[in-house]
Amino acid sequence: MGILDTMKKVAEQTGQAEAPAAFMFGTVTSVSPLVIRVDNRFDIGEKQVVLMKEFRPGSYLTHKHTILPHDHTVPQHNTETADAHSHSVQPFHTENTGLETAQEIYFGLAVGDKVVLLRNQGGQEFLVLGRV
């Protein structure tokens, strides 16, 4: 590598340091293996793409907890003085756990999908943020 090439590389890296991340747009051109054409200029492959589960095909079991409506009874107390006071709250018990289980199914990316990408500093990895 000559001195001119070294100077170009240093200048390029300096420019990248000023902009640590950038939004870009792409189009999925292949899903197996995954290939995304970025800004109609270059292609990136699955080793450069970071996918959240919403963009990976698969099925995931999830659950959530629901807090059931309930009331607290606070006993009468005297508030005439500025002294500290406390309240006693009776425990609330229920046989219903409020646990719901659901299955989330994701179909992944498809050829032709337009996506928004976040390029990390240096441009080595791209996070798929969503479909456009």
mmCIF file of C-alpha atoms in Angstrom:
data_model
loop_
_atom_site.group_PDB
_atom_site.id
_atom_site.type_symbol
_atom_site.label_atom_id
_atom_site.label_comp_id
_atom_site.label_asym_id
_atom_site.label_seq_id
_atom_site.Cartn_x
_atom_site.Cartn_y
_atom_site.Cartn_z
ATOM 1 C CA MET A 1 0.000 0.000 0.000
ATOM 2 C CA GLY A 2 1.424 3.321 -1.086
ATOM 3 C CA ILE A 3 1.460 6.576 0.823
ATOM 4 C CA LEU A 4 -1.456 7.923 -1.242
ATOM 5 C CA ASP A 5 -3.602 4.854 -0.413
ATOM 6 C CA THR A 6 -2.733 5.186 3.280
ATOM 7 C CA MET A 7 -3.708 8.870 3.271
ATOM 8 C CA LYS A 8 -7.038 8.039 1.582
ATOM 9 C CA LYS A 9 -7.756 5.359 4.167
ATOM 10 C CA VAL A 10 -6.984 7.723 7.081
ATOM 11 C CA ALA A 11 -9.222 10.420 5.567
ATOM 12 C CA GLU A 12 -12.014 7.882 5.065
ATOM 13 C CA GLN A 13 -11.776 6.670 8.678
ATOM 14 C CA THR A 14 -11.760 10.258 9.956
ATOM 15 C CA GLY A 15 -14.986 10.966 8.057
ATOM 16 C CA GLN A 16 -16.583 7.838 9.500
ATOM 17 C CA ALA A 17 -15.623 8.860 13.032
ATOM 18 C CA GLU A 18 -17.559 12.119 12.605
ATOM 19 C CA ALA A 19 -20.725 10.178 11.670
ATOM 20 C CA PRO A 20 -20.774 7.119 13.959
ATOM 21 C CA ALA A 21 -24.047 5.771 12.536
ATOM 22 C CA ALA A 22 -26.213 6.427 9.502
ATOM 23 C CA PHE A 23 -29.694 5.544 8.302
ATOM 24 C CA MET A 24 -29.790 3.840 4.940
ATOM 25 C CA PHE A 25 -32.442 2.169 2.830
ATOM 26 C CA GLY A 26 -32.320 -1.204 1.179
ATOM 27 C CA THR A 27 -34.266 -3.794 -0.757
ATOM 28 C CA VAL A 28 -34.187 -7.518 0.003
ATOM 29 C CA THR A 29 -32.946 -9.290 -3.134
ATOM 30 C CA SER A 30 -32.546 -12.790 -1.656
ATOM 31 C CA VAL A 31 -33.663 -14.524 1.538
ATOM 32 C CA SER A 32 -31.569 -17.708 1.427
ATOM 33 C CA PRO A 33 -28.905 -16.521 1.825
ATOM 34 C CA LEU A 34 -30.093 -13.092 2.934
ATOM 35 C CA VAL A 35 -28.897 -10.306 0.636
ATOM 36 C CA ILE A 36 -29.964 -6.665 0.839
ATOM 37 C CA ARG A 37 -29.118 -4.085 -1.848
ATOM 38 C CA VAL A 38 -28.300 -0.830 -0.003
ATOM 39 C CA ASP A 39 -29.214 2.482 -1.645
ATOM 40 C CA ASN A 40 -28.991 0.763 -5.065
ATOM 41 C CA ARG A 41 -25.192 0.923 -4.669
ATOM 42 C CA PHE A 42 -23.936 -2.251 -2.984
ATOM 43 C CA ASP A 43 -25.096 -5.553 -1.524
ATOM 44 C CA ILE A 44 -24.714 -6.757 2.051
ATOM 45 C CA GLY A 45 -25.021 -10.366 3.159
ATOM 46 C CA GLU A 46 -26.307 -12.108 6.253
ATOM 47 C CA LYS A 47 -22.912 -11.870 8.000
ATOM 48 C CA GLN A 48 -23.233 -8.071 7.917
ATOM 49 C CA VAL A 49 -26.936 -7.905 8.825
ATOM 50 C CA VAL A 50 -28.254 -7.910 12.381
ATOM 51 C CA LEU A 51 -31.904 -9.022 12.570
ATOM 52 C CA MET A 52 -34.276 -8.614 15.498
ATOM 53 C CA LYS A 53 -36.647 -11.527 16.040
ATOM 54 C CA GLU A 54 -39.460 -9.682 14.238
ATOM 55 C CA PHE A 55 -37.492 -10.059 10.992
ATOM 56 C CA ARG A 56 -36.422 -13.700 11.463
ATOM 57 C CA PRO A 57 -38.823 -16.460 10.495
ATOM 58 C CA GLY A 58 -39.928 -18.518 13.461
ATOM 59 C CA SER A 59 -42.435 -19.108 16.189
ATOM 60 C CA TYR A 60 -41.971 -17.887 19.732
ATOM 61 C CA LEU A 61 -44.066 -18.570 22.833
ATOM 62 C CA THR A 62 -44.589 -15.476 24.924
ATOM 63 C CA HIS A 63 -46.538 -14.694 28.044
ATOM 64 C CA LYS A 64 -47.701 -11.671 29.938
ATOM 65 C CA HIS A 65 -48.983 -11.008 33.410
ATOM 66 C CA THR A 66 -52.235 -9.191 33.947
ATOM 67 C CA ILE A 67 -52.866 -7.365 37.205
ATOM 68 C CA LEU A 68 -56.444 -7.958 38.190
ATOM 69 C CA PRO A 69 -58.504 -4.984 39.396
ATOM 70 C CA HIS A 70 -58.564 -4.700 43.159
ATOM 71 C CA ASP A 71 -59.069 -2.168 45.953
ATOM 72 C CA HIS A 72 -57.032 -1.296 49.033
ATOM 73 C CA THR A 73 -58.751 -0.329 52.253
ATOM 74 C CA VAL A 74 -56.912 2.175 54.388
ATOM 75 C CA PRO A 75 -58.089 2.357 58.012
ATOM 76 C CA GLN A 76 -59.122 5.692 59.489
ATOM 77 C CA HIS A 77 -56.276 7.702 60.968
ATOM 78 C CA ASN A 78 -55.721 11.053 62.611
ATOM 79 C CA THR A 79 -53.999 13.653 60.431
ATOM 80 C CA GLU A 80 -54.122 16.592 62.858
ATOM 81 C CA THR A 81 -50.412 16.375 63.672
ATOM 82 C CA ALA A 82 -47.501 16.496 61.285
ATOM 83 C CA ASP A 83 -46.017 13.328 62.771
ATOM 84 C CA ALA A 84 -45.257 10.443 60.454
ATOM 85 C CA HIS A 85 -47.909 7.802 60.115
ATOM 86 C CA SER A 86 -48.299 4.465 58.355
ATOM 87 C CA HIS A 87 -51.071 2.539 56.666
ATOM 88 C CA SER A 88 -51.832 -1.151 56.832
ATOM 89 C CA VAL A 89 -52.855 -2.771 53.552
ATOM 90 C CA GLN A 90 -54.408 -6.230 53.606
ATOM 91 C CA PRO A 91 -52.854 -8.752 51.231
ATOM 92 C CA PHE A 92 -54.803 -9.515 48.060
ATOM 93 C CA HIS A 93 -55.028 -13.188 47.074
ATOM 94 C CA THR A 94 -56.582 -14.768 44.032
ATOM 95 C CA GLU A 95 -56.629 -18.177 42.464
ATOM 96 C CA ASN A 96 -56.421 -16.592 39.030
ATOM 97 C CA THR A 97 -52.764 -16.007 38.175
ATOM 98 C CA GLY A 98 -53.485 -13.548 35.379
ATOM 99 C CA LEU A 99 -50.928 -15.358 33.213
ATOM 100 C CA GLU A 100 -51.652 -15.450 29.492
ATOM 101 C CA THR A 101 -49.601 -17.408 26.980
ATOM 102 C CA ALA A 102 -49.622 -16.570 23.286
ATOM 103 C CA GLN A 103 -47.704 -17.691 20.249
ATOM 104 C CA GLU A 104 -45.999 -15.061 18.116
ATOM 105 C CA ILE A 105 -45.247 -16.077 14.539
ATOM 106 C CA TYR A 106 -42.837 -14.122 12.351
ATOM 107 C CA PHE A 107 -42.466 -14.761 8.644
ATOM 108 C CA GLY A 108 -39.162 -12.974 8.218
ATOM 109 C CA LEU A 109 -38.121 -10.794 5.325
ATOM 110 C CA ALA A 110 -39.267 -11.450 1.771
ATOM 111 C CA VAL A 111 -37.701 -10.648 -1.581
ATOM 112 C CA GLY A 112 -38.776 -7.126 -2.542
ATOM 113 C CA ASP A 113 -39.216 -5.863 1.032
ATOM 114 C CA LYS A 114 -38.001 -2.286 1.426
ATOM 115 C CA VAL A 115 -36.153 -1.879 4.721
ATOM 116 C CA VAL A 116 -34.627 0.881 6.831
ATOM 117 C CA LEU A 117 -31.107 0.107 8.014
ATOM 118 C CA LEU A 118 -28.907 1.614 10.687
ATOM 119 C CA ARG A 119 -25.253 1.339 9.702
ATOM 120 C CA ASN A 120 -22.807 1.219 12.570
ATOM 121 C CA GLN A 121 -19.566 3.157 12.645
ATOM 122 C CA GLY A 122 -17.244 1.837 10.008
ATOM 123 C CA GLY A 123 -20.090 0.323 8.007
ATOM 124 C CA GLN A 124 -19.351 -3.291 8.913
ATOM 125 C CA GLU A 125 -22.785 -4.162 10.356
ATOM 126 C CA PHE A 126 -26.298 -3.059 9.495
ATOM 127 C CA LEU A 127 -29.280 -3.338 11.857
ATOM 128 C CA VAL A 128 -32.655 -3.800 10.139
ATOM 129 C CA LEU A 129 -34.925 -1.288 11.896
ATOM 130 C CA GLY A 130 -38.100 -2.000 9.996
ATOM 131 C CA ARG A 131 -39.955 -2.278 6.740
ATOM 132 C CA VAL A 132 -40.841 0.865 4.790
#
